[in-house]
């Protein structure tokens, strides 16, 4: 099979707890199904995967991608967006107790409580206006927060 390319990856460790996020893409030119396999180099407590289809885009290479992590406070990152662009963003946090998150810069689509001590949220938006740069952020009371974003045109 074909391998996807990782465009941005961000890891944040907080003692024995930590979060790692990545955005990867692959152009599929034929067929209607795909098998997705992720290989990890260490043990994981939880894994969440989100899959998006971007129709009409011929390149797996994003216009921009970025990531940020914080030990406390709220992370943000920026990425340039072209006219009619598409953006995908991911946020994750971990701490002693579970808390909510508010994402800004994209429509929040998926919000999972992976365990009693972690959360992950994903978002995407298409048909964007050009913006240099666009800010993506997550606000939460959790610690060890991480955010990544990528945009395509």
Short mmCIF file of C-alpha atoms in Angstrom, two decimals:
data_model
loop_
_atom_site.label_atom_id
_atom_site.label_comp_id
_atom_site.label_asym_id
_atom_site.label_seq_id
_atom_site.Cartn_x
_atom_site.Cartn_y
_atom_site.Cartn_z
CA UNK A 1 0.00 0.00 0.00
CA UNK A 2 0.88 3.65 0.02
CA UNK A 3 2.22 5.43 3.07
CA UNK A 4 0.86 8.72 4.33
CA UNK A 5 3.20 11.61 5.05
CA UNK A 6 3.22 13.14 8.54
CA UNK A 7 3.14 16.94 8.21
CA UNK A 8 3.14 18.00 11.84
CA UNK A 9 3.64 16.05 15.06
CA UNK A 10 3.68 17.43 18.59
CA UNK A 11 4.22 15.56 21.86
CA UNK A 12 3.75 16.89 25.38
CA UNK A 13 4.73 14.86 28.43
CA UNK A 14 3.49 15.64 31.93
CA UNK A 15 5.05 13.22 34.38
CA UNK A 16 3.63 9.78 33.65
CA UNK A 17 0.89 11.25 31.46
CA UNK A 18 1.34 12.83 28.06
CA UNK A 19 -0.31 13.50 24.74
CA UNK A 20 0.93 13.19 21.19
CA UNK A 21 -0.84 14.49 18.08
CA UNK A 22 -0.05 14.24 14.37
CA UNK A 23 -1.64 15.21 11.05
CA UNK A 24 -0.79 13.10 8.01
CA UNK A 25 -2.22 12.94 4.49
CA UNK A 26 -2.23 10.79 1.39
CA UNK A 27 -3.69 11.30 -2.08
CA UNK A 28 -5.86 8.33 -3.04
CA UNK A 29 -6.40 8.22 -6.81
CA UNK A 30 -8.46 5.03 -7.09
CA UNK A 31 -10.84 3.01 -4.97
CA UNK A 32 -13.41 3.86 -2.33
CA UNK A 33 -11.94 2.30 0.80
CA UNK A 34 -8.67 2.44 2.67
CA UNK A 35 -7.04 0.52 5.49
CA UNK A 36 -5.33 2.77 8.01
CA UNK A 37 -2.52 1.38 10.15
CA UNK A 38 -0.52 3.38 12.69
CA UNK A 39 2.68 2.04 14.22
CA UNK A 40 3.84 3.31 17.62
CA UNK A 41 7.24 2.95 19.24
CA UNK A 42 5.94 2.74 22.82
CA UNK A 43 2.99 1.67 24.96
CA UNK A 44 -0.19 3.76 24.75
CA UNK A 45 -3.10 4.09 27.16
CA UNK A 46 -5.58 5.43 24.58
CA UNK A 47 -5.61 6.14 20.83
CA UNK A 48 -8.05 8.24 18.82
CA UNK A 49 -8.00 8.51 15.02
CA UNK A 50 -10.00 10.93 12.87
CA UNK A 51 -10.20 10.49 9.10
CA UNK A 52 -11.22 13.23 6.66
CA UNK A 53 -11.82 13.18 2.91
CA UNK A 54 -10.93 16.32 0.99
CA UNK A 55 -12.42 16.00 -2.50
CA UNK A 56 -10.90 17.85 -5.44
CA UNK A 57 -7.46 18.41 -3.93
CA UNK A 58 -4.63 16.85 -5.87
CA UNK A 59 -1.76 17.27 -3.45
CA UNK A 60 -1.23 15.67 -0.07
CA UNK A 61 1.19 18.46 0.82
CA UNK A 62 -0.42 21.14 2.99
CA UNK A 63 0.05 24.86 2.42
CA UNK A 64 1.09 25.18 6.06
CA UNK A 65 1.26 23.13 9.24
CA UNK A 66 2.26 23.94 12.80
CA UNK A 67 2.02 22.75 16.39
CA UNK A 68 2.53 23.90 19.95
CA UNK A 69 2.47 22.42 23.44
CA UNK A 70 2.29 23.91 26.93
CA UNK A 71 2.84 22.48 30.41
CA UNK A 72 0.19 24.86 31.78
CA UNK A 73 -2.08 27.41 30.17
CA UNK A 74 -3.67 27.12 26.74
CA UNK A 75 -1.83 26.34 23.49
CA UNK A 76 -2.30 28.13 20.20
CA UNK A 77 -0.66 27.83 16.82
CA UNK A 78 -0.90 29.65 13.50
CA UNK A 79 -1.00 28.51 9.88
CA UNK A 80 -1.53 30.45 6.66
CA UNK A 81 -4.80 29.80 4.83
CA UNK A 82 -5.38 30.44 1.12
CA UNK A 83 -8.72 31.43 -0.42
CA UNK A 84 -11.20 28.50 -0.44
CA UNK A 85 -8.74 26.58 1.73
CA UNK A 86 -9.38 23.66 4.04
CA UNK A 87 -8.01 23.39 7.58
CA UNK A 88 -7.79 20.49 10.05
CA UNK A 89 -6.90 20.94 13.72
CA UNK A 90 -6.40 18.64 16.70
CA UNK A 91 -6.17 19.42 20.43
CA UNK A 92 -5.42 17.08 23.34
CA UNK A 93 -4.93 17.58 27.06
CA UNK A 94 -4.26 15.52 30.13
CA UNK A 95 -4.29 16.25 33.86
CA UNK A 96 -5.41 14.80 37.15
CA UNK A 97 -9.08 15.36 36.30
CA UNK A 98 -11.03 15.63 33.09
CA UNK A 99 -12.12 19.07 31.90
CA UNK A 100 -13.84 20.54 28.86
CA UNK A 101 -12.16 22.36 25.96
CA UNK A 102 -13.21 25.18 23.65
CA UNK A 103 -11.56 25.31 20.23
CA UNK A 104 -11.23 28.54 18.25
CA UNK A 105 -10.38 28.96 14.57
CA UNK A 106 -12.30 25.91 13.30
CA UNK A 107 -15.65 24.18 13.71
CA UNK A 108 -15.38 21.66 16.55
CA UNK A 109 -16.50 18.32 15.21
CA UNK A 110 -15.38 15.57 17.53
CA UNK A 111 -14.89 15.72 21.28
CA UNK A 112 -13.82 12.55 23.06
CA UNK A 113 -13.18 11.74 26.69
CA UNK A 114 -10.46 9.12 26.33
CA UNK A 115 -10.22 8.44 30.04
CA UNK A 116 -10.90 10.07 33.39
CA UNK A 117 -7.75 12.17 32.91
CA UNK A 118 -7.58 13.06 29.20
CA UNK A 119 -9.53 14.62 26.35
CA UNK A 120 -9.03 15.01 22.62
CA UNK A 121 -10.90 17.29 20.22
CA UNK A 122 -10.74 17.58 16.45
CA UNK A 123 -12.07 20.16 14.06
CA UNK A 124 -12.05 21.08 10.40
CA UNK A 125 -13.44 23.76 8.13
CA UNK A 126 -13.56 24.24 4.36
CA UNK A 127 -14.22 27.17 2.03
CA UNK A 128 -12.09 29.49 4.15
CA UNK A 129 -11.12 33.01 3.19
CA UNK A 130 -7.43 33.78 2.81
CA UNK A 131 -5.86 34.63 6.13
CA UNK A 132 -2.18 35.06 6.99
CA UNK A 133 -1.86 33.73 9.59
CA UNK A 134 -5.00 32.13 11.02
CA UNK A 135 -4.85 31.32 14.72
CA UNK A 136 -6.04 27.96 16.06
CA UNK A 137 -6.36 27.59 19.83
CA UNK A 138 -7.76 25.42 22.58
CA UNK A 139 -8.89 26.69 25.99
CA UNK A 140 -9.15 24.28 28.92
CA UNK A 141 -8.23 23.91 32.58
CA UNK A 142 -6.27 20.74 31.79
CA UNK A 143 -2.47 20.66 31.77
CA UNK A 144 -0.04 19.18 29.24
CA UNK A 145 -2.12 20.56 26.38
CA UNK A 146 -1.08 20.16 22.74
CA UNK A 147 -2.45 21.55 19.46
CA UNK A 148 -1.63 20.94 15.79
CA UNK A 149 -3.09 22.35 12.56
CA UNK A 150 -2.61 21.96 8.81
CA UNK A 151 -4.16 23.75 5.82
CA UNK A 152 -4.62 22.81 2.17
CA UNK A 153 -5.65 24.90 -0.86
#
